[in-house]
Coordinates of C-alpha atoms in Angstrom, one line a residue:
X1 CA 63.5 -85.0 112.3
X2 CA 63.5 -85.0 115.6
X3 CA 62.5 -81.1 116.4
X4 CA 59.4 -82.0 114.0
X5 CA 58.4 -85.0 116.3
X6 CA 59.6 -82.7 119.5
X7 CA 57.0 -80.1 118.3
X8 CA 54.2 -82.3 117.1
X9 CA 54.0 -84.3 120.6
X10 CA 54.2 -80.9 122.1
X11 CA 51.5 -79.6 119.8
X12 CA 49.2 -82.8 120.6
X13 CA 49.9 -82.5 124.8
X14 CA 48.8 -79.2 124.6
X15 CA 45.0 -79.8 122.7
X16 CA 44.6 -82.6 125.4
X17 CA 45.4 -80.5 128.2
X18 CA 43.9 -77.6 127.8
X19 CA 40.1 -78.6 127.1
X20 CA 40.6 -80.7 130.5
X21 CA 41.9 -77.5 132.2
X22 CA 38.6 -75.8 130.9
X23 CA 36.3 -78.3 131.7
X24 CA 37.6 -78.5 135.4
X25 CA 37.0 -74.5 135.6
X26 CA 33.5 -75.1 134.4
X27 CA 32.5 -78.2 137.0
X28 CA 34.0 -75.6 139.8
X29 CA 31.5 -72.7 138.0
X30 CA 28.8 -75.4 137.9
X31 CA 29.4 -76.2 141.5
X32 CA 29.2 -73.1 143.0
X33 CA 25.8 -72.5 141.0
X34 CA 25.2 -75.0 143.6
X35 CA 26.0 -72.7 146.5
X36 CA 29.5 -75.1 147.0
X37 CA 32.5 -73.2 147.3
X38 CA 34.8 -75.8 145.4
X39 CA 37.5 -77.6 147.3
X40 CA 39.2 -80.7 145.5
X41 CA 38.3 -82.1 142.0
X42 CA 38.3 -86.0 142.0
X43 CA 37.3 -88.0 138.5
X44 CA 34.8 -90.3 139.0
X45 CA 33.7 -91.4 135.4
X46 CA 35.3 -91.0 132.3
X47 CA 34.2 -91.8 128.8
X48 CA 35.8 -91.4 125.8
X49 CA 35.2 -91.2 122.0
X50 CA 33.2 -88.8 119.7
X51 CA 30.3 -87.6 122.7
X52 CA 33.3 -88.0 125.8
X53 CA 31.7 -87.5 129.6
X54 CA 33.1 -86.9 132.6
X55 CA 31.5 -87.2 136.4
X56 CA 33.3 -84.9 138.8
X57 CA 33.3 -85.0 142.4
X58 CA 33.7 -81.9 143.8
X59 CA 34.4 -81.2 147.5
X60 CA 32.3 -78.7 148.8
X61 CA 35.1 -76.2 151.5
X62 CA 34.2 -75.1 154.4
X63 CA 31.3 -77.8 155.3
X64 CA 32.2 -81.0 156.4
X65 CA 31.7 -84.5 154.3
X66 CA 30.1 -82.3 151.5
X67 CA 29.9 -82.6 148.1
X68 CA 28.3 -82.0 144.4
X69 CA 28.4 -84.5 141.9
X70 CA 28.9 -83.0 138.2
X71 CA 28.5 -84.2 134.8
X72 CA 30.4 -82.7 132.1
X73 CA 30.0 -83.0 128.1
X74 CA 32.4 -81.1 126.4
X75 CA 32.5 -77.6 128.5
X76 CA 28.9 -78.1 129.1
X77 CA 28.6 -79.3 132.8
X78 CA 25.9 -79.9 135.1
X79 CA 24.6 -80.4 138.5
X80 CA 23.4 -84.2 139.3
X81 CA 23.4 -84.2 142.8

């Protein structure tokens, strides 16, 4: 019983945190469309539920106090600002 519960949490962190792991890739991809080399990744917004959203901050390297602001749905992200 408890291999079976060992495997099933196992099976349930992995679905969680791999599209997350995706999604980051794609808001650095979506950044750098934006001529930013991307630096660190900080969460500003996150919604959850059937249509979940999540605004990135992305720190731009190499350029001082500079930064893109990315909306992702899904693996679907975008350049707001």
């Amino acid at each position: 019983m408890r291999r079976i519960t060992a495997i099933l949490l196992l099976a349930v962190l992995v679905s969680v945190t791999m599209p997350a792991a995706a999604q980051q890739a794609e808001a650095k991809e979506a950044a750098r469309s934006a001529n930013c080399a991307p630096g660190k990744l900080e969460v500003l917004k996150q919604v959850t539920g059937r249509v979940g959203e999540t605004i990135y901050k992305v720190s731009c390297t190499g350029q001082k106090d500079a930064f893109v602001v990315i909306q992702c749905r899904d693996r679907t992200c975008t350049v707001l600002r």
